[in-house]
CSV table of N, CA and C and ligand atoms in Angstrom, one decimal:
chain,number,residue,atom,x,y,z
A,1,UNK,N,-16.4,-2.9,16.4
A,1,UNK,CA,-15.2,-3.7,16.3
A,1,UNK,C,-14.1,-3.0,17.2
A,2,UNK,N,-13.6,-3.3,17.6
A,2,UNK,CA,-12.1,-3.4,18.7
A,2,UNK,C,-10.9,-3.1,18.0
A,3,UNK,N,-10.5,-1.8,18.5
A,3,UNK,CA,-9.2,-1.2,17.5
A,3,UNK,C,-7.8,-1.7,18.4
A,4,UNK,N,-6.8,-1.2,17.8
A,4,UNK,CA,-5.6,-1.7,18.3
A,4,UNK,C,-4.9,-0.1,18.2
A,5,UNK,N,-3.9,0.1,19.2
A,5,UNK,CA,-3.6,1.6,19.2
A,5,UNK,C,-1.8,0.9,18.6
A,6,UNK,N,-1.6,2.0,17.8
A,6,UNK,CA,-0.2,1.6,17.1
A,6,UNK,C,1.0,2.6,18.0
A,7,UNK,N,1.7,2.4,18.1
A,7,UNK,CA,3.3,3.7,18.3
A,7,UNK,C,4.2,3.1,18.4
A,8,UNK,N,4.7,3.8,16.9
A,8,UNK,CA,6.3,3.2,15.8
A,8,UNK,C,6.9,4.1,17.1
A,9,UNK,N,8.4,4.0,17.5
A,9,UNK,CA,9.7,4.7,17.7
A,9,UNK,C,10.4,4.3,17.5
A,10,UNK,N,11.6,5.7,16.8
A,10,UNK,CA,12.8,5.1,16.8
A,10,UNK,C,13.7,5.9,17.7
A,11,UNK,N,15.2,5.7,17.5
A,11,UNK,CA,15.9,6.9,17.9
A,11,UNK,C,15.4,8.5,17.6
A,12,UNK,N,14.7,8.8,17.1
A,12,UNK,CA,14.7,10.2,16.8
A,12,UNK,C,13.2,10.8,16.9
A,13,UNK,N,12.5,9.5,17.8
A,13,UNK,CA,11.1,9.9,18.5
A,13,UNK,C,10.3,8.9,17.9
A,14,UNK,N,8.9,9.3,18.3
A,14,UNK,CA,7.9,8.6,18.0
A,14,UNK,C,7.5,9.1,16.5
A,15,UNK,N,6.8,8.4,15.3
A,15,UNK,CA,6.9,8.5,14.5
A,15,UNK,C,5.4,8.7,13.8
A,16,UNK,N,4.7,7.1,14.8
A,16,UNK,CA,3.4,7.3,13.9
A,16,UNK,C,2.5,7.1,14.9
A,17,UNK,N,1.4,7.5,15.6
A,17,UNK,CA,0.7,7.3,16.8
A,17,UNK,C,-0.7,7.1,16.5
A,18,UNK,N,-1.4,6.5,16.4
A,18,UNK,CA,-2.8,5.8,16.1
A,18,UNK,C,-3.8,5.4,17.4
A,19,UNK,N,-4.8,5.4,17.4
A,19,UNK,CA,-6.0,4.6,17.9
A,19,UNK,C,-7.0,3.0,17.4
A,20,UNK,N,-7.0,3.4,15.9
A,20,UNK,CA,-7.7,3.2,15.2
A,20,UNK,C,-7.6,1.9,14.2
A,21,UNK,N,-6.6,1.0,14.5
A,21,UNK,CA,-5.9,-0.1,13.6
A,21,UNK,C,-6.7,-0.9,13.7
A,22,UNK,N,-7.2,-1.2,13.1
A,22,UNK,CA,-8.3,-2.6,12.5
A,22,UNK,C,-7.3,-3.9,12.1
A,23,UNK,N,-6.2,-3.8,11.6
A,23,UNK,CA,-5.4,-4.8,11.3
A,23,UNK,C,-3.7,-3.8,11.0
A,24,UNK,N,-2.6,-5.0,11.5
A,24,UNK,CA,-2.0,-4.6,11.0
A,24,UNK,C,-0.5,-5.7,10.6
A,25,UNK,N,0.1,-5.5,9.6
A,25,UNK,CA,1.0,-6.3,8.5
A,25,UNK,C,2.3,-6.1,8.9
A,26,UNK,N,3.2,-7.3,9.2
A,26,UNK,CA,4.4,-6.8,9.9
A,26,UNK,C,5.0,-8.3,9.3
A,27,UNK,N,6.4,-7.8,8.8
A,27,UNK,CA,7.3,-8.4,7.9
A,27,UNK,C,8.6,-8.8,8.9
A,28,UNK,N,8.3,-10.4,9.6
A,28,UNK,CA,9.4,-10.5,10.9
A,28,UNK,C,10.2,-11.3,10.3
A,29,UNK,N,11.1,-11.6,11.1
A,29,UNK,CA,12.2,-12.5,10.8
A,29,UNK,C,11.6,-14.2,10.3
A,30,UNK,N,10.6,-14.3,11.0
A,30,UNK,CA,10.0,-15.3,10.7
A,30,UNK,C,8.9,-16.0,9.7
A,31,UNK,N,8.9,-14.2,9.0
A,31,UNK,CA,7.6,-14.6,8.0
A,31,UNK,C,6.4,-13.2,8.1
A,32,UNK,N,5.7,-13.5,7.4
A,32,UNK,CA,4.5,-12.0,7.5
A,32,UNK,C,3.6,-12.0,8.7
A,33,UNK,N,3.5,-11.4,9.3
A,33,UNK,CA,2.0,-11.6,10.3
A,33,UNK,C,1.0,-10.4,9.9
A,34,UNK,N,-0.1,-11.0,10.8
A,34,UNK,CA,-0.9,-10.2,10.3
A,34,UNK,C,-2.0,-10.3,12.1
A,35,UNK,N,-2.0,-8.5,12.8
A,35,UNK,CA,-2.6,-8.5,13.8
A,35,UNK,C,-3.7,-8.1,14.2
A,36,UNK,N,-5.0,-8.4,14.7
A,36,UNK,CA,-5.6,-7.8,14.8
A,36,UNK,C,-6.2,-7.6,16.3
A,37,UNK,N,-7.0,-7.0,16.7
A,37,UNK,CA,-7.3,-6.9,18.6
A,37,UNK,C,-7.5,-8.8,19.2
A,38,UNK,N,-7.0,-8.2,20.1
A,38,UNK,CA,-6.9,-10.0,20.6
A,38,UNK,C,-6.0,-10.7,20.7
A,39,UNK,N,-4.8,-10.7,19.8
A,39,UNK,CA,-4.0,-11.3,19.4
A,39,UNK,C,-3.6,-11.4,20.7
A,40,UNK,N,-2.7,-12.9,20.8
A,40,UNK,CA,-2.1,-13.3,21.9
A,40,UNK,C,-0.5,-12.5,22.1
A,41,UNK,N,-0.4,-12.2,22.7
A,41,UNK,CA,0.6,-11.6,23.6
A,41,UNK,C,2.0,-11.9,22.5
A,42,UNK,N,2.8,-11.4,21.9
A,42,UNK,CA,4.4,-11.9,21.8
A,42,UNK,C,5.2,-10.3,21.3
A,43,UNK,N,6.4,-11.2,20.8
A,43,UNK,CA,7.4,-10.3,20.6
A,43,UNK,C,7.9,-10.3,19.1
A,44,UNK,N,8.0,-10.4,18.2
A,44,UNK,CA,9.1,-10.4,17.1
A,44,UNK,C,10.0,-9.4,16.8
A,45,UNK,N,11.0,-9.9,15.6
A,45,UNK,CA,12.1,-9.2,15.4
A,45,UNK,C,11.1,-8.6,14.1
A,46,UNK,N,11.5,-8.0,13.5
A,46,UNK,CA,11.3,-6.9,12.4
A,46,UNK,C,13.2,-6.8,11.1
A,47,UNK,N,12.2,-7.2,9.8
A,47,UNK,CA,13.3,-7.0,9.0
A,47,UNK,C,13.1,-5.6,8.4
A,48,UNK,N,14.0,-5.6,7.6
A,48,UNK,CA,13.9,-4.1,6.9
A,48,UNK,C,12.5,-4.9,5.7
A,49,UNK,N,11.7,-3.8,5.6
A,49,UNK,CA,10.4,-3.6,4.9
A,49,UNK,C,9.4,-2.7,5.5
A,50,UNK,N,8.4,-3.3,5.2
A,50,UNK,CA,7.1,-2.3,5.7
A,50,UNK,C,6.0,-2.8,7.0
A,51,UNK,N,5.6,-1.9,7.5
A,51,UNK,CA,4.5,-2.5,8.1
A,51,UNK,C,3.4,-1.9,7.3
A,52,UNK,N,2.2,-2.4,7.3
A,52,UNK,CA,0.9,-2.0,6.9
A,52,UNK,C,-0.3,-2.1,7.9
A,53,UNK,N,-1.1,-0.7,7.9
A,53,UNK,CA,-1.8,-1.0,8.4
A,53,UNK,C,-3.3,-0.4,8.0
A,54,UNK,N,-4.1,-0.7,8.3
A,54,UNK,CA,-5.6,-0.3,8.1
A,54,UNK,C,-6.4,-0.6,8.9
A,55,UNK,N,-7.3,0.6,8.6
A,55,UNK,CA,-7.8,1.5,9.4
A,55,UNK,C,-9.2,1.8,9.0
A,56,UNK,N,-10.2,2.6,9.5
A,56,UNK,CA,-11.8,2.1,8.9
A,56,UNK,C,-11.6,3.2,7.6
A,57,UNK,N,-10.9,4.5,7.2
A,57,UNK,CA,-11.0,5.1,6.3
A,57,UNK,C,-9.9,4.7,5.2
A,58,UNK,N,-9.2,3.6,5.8
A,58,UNK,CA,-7.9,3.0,4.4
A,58,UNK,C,-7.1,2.6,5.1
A,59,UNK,N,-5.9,2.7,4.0
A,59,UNK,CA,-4.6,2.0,4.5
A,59,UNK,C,-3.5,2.5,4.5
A,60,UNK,N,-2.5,2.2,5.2
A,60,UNK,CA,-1.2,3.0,5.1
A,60,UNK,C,0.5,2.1,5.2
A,61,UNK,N,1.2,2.4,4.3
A,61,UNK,CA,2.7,1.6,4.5
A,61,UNK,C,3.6,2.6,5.4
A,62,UNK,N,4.0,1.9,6.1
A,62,UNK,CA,5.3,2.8,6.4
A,62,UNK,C,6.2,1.8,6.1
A,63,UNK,N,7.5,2.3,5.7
A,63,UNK,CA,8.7,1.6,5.6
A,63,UNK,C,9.4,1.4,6.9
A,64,UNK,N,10.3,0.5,7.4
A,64,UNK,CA,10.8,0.2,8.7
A,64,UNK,C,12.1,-0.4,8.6
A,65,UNK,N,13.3,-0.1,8.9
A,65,UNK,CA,14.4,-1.2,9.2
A,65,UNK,C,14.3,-1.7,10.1
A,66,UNK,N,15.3,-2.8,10.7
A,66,UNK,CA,15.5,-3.4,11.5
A,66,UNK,C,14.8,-3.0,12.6
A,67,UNK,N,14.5,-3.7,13.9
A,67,UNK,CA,14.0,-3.6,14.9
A,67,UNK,C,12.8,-4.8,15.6
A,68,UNK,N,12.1,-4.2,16.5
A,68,UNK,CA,10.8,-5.3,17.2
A,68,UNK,C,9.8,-4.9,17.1
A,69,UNK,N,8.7,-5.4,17.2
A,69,UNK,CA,7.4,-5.4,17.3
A,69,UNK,C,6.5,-6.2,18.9
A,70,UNK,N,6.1,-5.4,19.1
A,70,UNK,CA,5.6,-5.9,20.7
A,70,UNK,C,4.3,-6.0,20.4
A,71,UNK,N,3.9,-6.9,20.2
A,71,UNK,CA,2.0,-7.3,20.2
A,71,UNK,C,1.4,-7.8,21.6
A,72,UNK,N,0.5,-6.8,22.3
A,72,UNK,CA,-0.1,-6.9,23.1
A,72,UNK,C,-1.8,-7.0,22.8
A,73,UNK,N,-2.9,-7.4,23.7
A,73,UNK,CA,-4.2,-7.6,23.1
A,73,UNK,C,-4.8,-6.2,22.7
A,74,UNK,N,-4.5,-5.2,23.0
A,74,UNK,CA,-5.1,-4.0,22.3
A,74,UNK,C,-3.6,-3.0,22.1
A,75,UNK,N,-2.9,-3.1,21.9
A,75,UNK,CA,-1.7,-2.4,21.7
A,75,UNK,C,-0.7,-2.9,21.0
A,76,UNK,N,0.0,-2.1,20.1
A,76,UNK,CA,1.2,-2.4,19.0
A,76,UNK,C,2.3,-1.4,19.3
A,77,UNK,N,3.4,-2.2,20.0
A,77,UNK,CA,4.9,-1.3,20.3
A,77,UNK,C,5.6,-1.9,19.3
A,78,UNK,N,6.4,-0.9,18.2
A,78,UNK,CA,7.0,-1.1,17.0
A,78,UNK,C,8.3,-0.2,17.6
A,79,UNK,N,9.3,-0.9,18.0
A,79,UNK,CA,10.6,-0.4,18.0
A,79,UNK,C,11.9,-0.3,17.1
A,80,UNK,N,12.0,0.8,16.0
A,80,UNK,CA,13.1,0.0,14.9
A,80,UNK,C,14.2,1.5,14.7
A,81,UNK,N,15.2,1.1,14.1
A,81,UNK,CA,15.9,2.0,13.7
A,81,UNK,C,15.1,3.4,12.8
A,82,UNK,N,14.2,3.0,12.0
A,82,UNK,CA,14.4,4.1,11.1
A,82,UNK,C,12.6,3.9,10.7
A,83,UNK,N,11.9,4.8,10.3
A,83,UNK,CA,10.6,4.5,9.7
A,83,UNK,C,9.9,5.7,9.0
A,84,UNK,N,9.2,5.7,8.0
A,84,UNK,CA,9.4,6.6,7.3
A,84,UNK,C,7.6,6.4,6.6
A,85,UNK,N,6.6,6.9,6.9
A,85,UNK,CA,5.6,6.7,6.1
A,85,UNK,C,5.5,6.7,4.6
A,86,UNK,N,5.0,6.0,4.2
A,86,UNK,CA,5.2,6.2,2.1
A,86,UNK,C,5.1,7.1,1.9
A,87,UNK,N,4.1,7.9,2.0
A,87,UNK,CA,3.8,9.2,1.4
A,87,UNK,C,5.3,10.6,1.9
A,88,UNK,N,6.0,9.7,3.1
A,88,UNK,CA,7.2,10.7,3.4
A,88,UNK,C,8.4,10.7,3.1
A,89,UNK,N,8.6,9.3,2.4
A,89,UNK,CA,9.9,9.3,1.5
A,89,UNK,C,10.3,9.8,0.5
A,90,UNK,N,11.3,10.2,0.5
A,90,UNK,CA,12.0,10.8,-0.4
A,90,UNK,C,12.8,10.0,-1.5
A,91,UNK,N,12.2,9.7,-2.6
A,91,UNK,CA,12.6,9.2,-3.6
A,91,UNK,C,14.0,9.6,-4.4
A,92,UNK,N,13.8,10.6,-4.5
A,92,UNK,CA,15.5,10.7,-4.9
A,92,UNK,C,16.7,10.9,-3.9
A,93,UNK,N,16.4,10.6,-2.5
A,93,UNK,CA,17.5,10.4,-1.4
A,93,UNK,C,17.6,9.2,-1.5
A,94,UNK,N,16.4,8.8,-1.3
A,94,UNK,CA,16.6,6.7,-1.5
A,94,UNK,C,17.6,6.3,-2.6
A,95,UNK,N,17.4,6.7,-4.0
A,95,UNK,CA,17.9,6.6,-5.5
A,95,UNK,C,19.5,6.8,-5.0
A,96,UNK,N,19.8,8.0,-4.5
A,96,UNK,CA,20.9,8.3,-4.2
A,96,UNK,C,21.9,7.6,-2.9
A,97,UNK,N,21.0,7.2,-2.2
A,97,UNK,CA,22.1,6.0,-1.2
A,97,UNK,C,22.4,4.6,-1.9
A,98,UNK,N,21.3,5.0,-3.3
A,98,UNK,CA,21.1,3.2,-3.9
A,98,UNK,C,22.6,3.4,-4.5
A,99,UNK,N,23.0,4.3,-5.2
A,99,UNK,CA,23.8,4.4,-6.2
A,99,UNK,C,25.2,4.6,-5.2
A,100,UNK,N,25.1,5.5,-4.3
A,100,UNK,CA,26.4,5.2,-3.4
A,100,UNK,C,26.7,3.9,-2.9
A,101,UNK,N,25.6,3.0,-2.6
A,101,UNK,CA,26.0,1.4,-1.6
A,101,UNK,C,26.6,0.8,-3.2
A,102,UNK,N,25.7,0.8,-4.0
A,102,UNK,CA,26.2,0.2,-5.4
A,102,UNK,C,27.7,0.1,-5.5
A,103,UNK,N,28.0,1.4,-5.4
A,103,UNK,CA,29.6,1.7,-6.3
A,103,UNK,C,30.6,1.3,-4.8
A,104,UNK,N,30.2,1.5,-3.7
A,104,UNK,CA,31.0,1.2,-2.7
A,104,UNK,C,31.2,-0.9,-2.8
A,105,UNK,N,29.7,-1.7,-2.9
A,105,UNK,CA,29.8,-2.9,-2.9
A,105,UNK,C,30.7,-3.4,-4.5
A,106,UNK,N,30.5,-2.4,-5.4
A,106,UNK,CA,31.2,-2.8,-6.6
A,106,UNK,C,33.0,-2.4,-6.9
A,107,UNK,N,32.9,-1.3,-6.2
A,107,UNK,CA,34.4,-0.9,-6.2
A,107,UNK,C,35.2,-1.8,-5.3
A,108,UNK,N,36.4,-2.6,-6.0
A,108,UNK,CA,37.3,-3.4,-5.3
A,108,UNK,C,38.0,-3.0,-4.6
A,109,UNK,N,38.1,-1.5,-5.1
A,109,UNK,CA,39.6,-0.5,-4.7
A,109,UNK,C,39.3,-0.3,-3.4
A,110,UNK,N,37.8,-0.6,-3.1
A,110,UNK,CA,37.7,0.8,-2.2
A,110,UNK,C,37.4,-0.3,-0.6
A,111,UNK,N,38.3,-0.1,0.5
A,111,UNK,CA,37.8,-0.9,1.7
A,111,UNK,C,36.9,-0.6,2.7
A,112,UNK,N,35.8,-0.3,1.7
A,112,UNK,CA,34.3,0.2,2.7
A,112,UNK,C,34.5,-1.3,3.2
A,113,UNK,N,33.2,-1.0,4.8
A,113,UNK,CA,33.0,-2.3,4.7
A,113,UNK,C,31.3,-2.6,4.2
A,114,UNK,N,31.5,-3.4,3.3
A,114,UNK,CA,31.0,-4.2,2.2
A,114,UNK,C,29.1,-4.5,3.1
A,115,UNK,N,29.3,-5.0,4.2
A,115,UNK,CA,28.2,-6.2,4.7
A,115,UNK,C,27.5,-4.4,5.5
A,116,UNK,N,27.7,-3.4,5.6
A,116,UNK,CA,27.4,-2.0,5.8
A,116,UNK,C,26.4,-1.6,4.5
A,117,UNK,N,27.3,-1.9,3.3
A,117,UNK,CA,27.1,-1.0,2.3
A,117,UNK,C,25.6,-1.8,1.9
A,118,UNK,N,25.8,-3.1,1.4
A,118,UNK,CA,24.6,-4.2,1.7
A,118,UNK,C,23.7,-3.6,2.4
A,119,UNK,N,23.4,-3.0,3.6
A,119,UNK,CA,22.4,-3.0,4.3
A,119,UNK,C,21.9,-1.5,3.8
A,120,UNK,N,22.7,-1.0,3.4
A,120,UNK,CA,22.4,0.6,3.0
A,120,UNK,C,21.6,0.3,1.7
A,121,UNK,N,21.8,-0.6,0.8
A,121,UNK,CA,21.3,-0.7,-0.1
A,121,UNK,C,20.2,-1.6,0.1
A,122,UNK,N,20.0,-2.3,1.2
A,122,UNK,CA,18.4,-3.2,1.2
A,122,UNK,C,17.7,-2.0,1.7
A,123,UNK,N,18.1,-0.9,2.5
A,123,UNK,CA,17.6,0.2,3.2
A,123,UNK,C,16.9,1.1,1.8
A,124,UNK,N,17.9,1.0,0.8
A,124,UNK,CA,17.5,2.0,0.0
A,124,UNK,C,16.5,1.7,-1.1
A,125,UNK,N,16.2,0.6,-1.0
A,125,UNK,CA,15.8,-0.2,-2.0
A,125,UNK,C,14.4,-0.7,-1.3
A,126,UNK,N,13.9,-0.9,-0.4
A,126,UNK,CA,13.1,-0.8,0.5
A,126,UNK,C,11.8,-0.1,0.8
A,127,UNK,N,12.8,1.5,0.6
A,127,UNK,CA,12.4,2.8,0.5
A,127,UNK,C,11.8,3.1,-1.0
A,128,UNK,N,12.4,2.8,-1.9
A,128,UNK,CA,11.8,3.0,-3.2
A,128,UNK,C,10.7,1.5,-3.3
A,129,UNK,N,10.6,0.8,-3.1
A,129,UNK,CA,9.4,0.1,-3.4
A,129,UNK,C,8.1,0.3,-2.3
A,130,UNK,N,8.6,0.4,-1.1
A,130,UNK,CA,7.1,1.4,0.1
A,130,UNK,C,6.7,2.5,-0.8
A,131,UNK,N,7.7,3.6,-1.8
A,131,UNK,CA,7.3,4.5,-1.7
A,131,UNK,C,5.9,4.0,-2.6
A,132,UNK,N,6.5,3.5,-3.7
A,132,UNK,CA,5.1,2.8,-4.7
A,132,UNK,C,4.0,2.2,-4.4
A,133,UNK,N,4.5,1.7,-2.9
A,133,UNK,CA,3.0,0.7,-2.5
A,133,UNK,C,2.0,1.8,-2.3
A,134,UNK,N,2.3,3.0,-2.0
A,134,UNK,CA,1.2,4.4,-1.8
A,134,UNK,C,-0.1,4.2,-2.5
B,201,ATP,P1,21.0,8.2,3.6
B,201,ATP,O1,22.3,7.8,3.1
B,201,ATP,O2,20.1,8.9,2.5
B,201,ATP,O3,21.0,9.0,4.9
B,201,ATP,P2,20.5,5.9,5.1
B,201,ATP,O4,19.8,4.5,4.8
B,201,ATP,O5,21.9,5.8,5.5
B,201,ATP,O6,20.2,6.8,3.9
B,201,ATP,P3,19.3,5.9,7.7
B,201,ATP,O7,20.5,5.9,8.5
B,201,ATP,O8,18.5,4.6,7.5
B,201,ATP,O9,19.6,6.6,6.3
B,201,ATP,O10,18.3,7.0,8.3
B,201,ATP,C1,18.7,8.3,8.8
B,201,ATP,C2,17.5,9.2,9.0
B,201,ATP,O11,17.0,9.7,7.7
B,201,ATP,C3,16.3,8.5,9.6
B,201,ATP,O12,15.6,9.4,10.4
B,201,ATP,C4,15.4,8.1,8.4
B,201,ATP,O13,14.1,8.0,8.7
B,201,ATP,C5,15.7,9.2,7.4
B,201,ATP,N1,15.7,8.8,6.0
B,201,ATP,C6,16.7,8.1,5.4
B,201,ATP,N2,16.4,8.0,4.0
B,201,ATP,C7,15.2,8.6,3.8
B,201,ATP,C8,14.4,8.8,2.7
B,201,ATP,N3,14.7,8.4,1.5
B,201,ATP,N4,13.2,9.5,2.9
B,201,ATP,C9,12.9,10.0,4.1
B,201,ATP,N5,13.6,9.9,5.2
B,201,ATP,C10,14.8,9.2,5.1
């Protein structure tokens, strides 16, 4: 069978680098897809969640915010802000941005801006459910 070579980057490098993807699970603006070798050529946007992918010895989540996904017939370019394998998040950092976006979106006093704090908190929240999909 015909693998698909994967490489996440973000700002702060390349993240996850593969050969070996038999399929892989990507959560776009439009809906779930699901890729495997062959696939016709496109582009999508990428929301904050996960991709998944698998591979002949299992499977793996990574967590992803915002960004694109470039599906080519044997190649996967994942371009996003941030991405974080399950097994490499940090649970009580995630817990802890939950609880700061919280008090910033709940505090009236305070003129964070609000539609920031929201995103900190789908980010953080994101992060703690990939970490479980492990
Ligand atoms: P924090 O307030 O904890 O920094 P954040 O959502 O503002 O959370 P980002 O700006 O999305 O953080 O990410 C900054 C960098 O830190 C990225 O490289 C990202 O992969 C990493 N990162 C953020 N949160 C976690 C986490 N819980 N576990 C592992 N890496 C994380």
């Amino acid at each position: 069978m015909n693998t698909l070579s994967l490489n996440i980057v973000t700002p702060n490098g390349s993240v996850n680098n593969r050969e070996d993807v038999n399929l892989a699970v990507f959560q776009t603006t439009a809906g779930e897809i699901g890729v495997m070798y062959g696939h016709i050529p496109t582009v999508a946007a990428l929301e904050i969640g996960y991709v998944k992918i698998n591979f002949d010895n299992g499977s793996e989540y990574i967590a992803v915010s915002e960004g694109f996904v470039e599906v080519r017939q044997d190649k996967l370019s994942v371009i996003v802000q941030t991405a974080e394998p399950a097994n490499e998040i940090d649970v009580a950092r995630a817990e802890l941005a939950k609880s700061r976006a919280e008090s910033h979106i709940n505090n009236e006093e305070d003129n964070s801006d609000v539609n920031r704090a929201k995103r900190a908190l789908e980010r953080a929240n994101n992060r703690i459910r990939v970490a479980n999909l492990q």
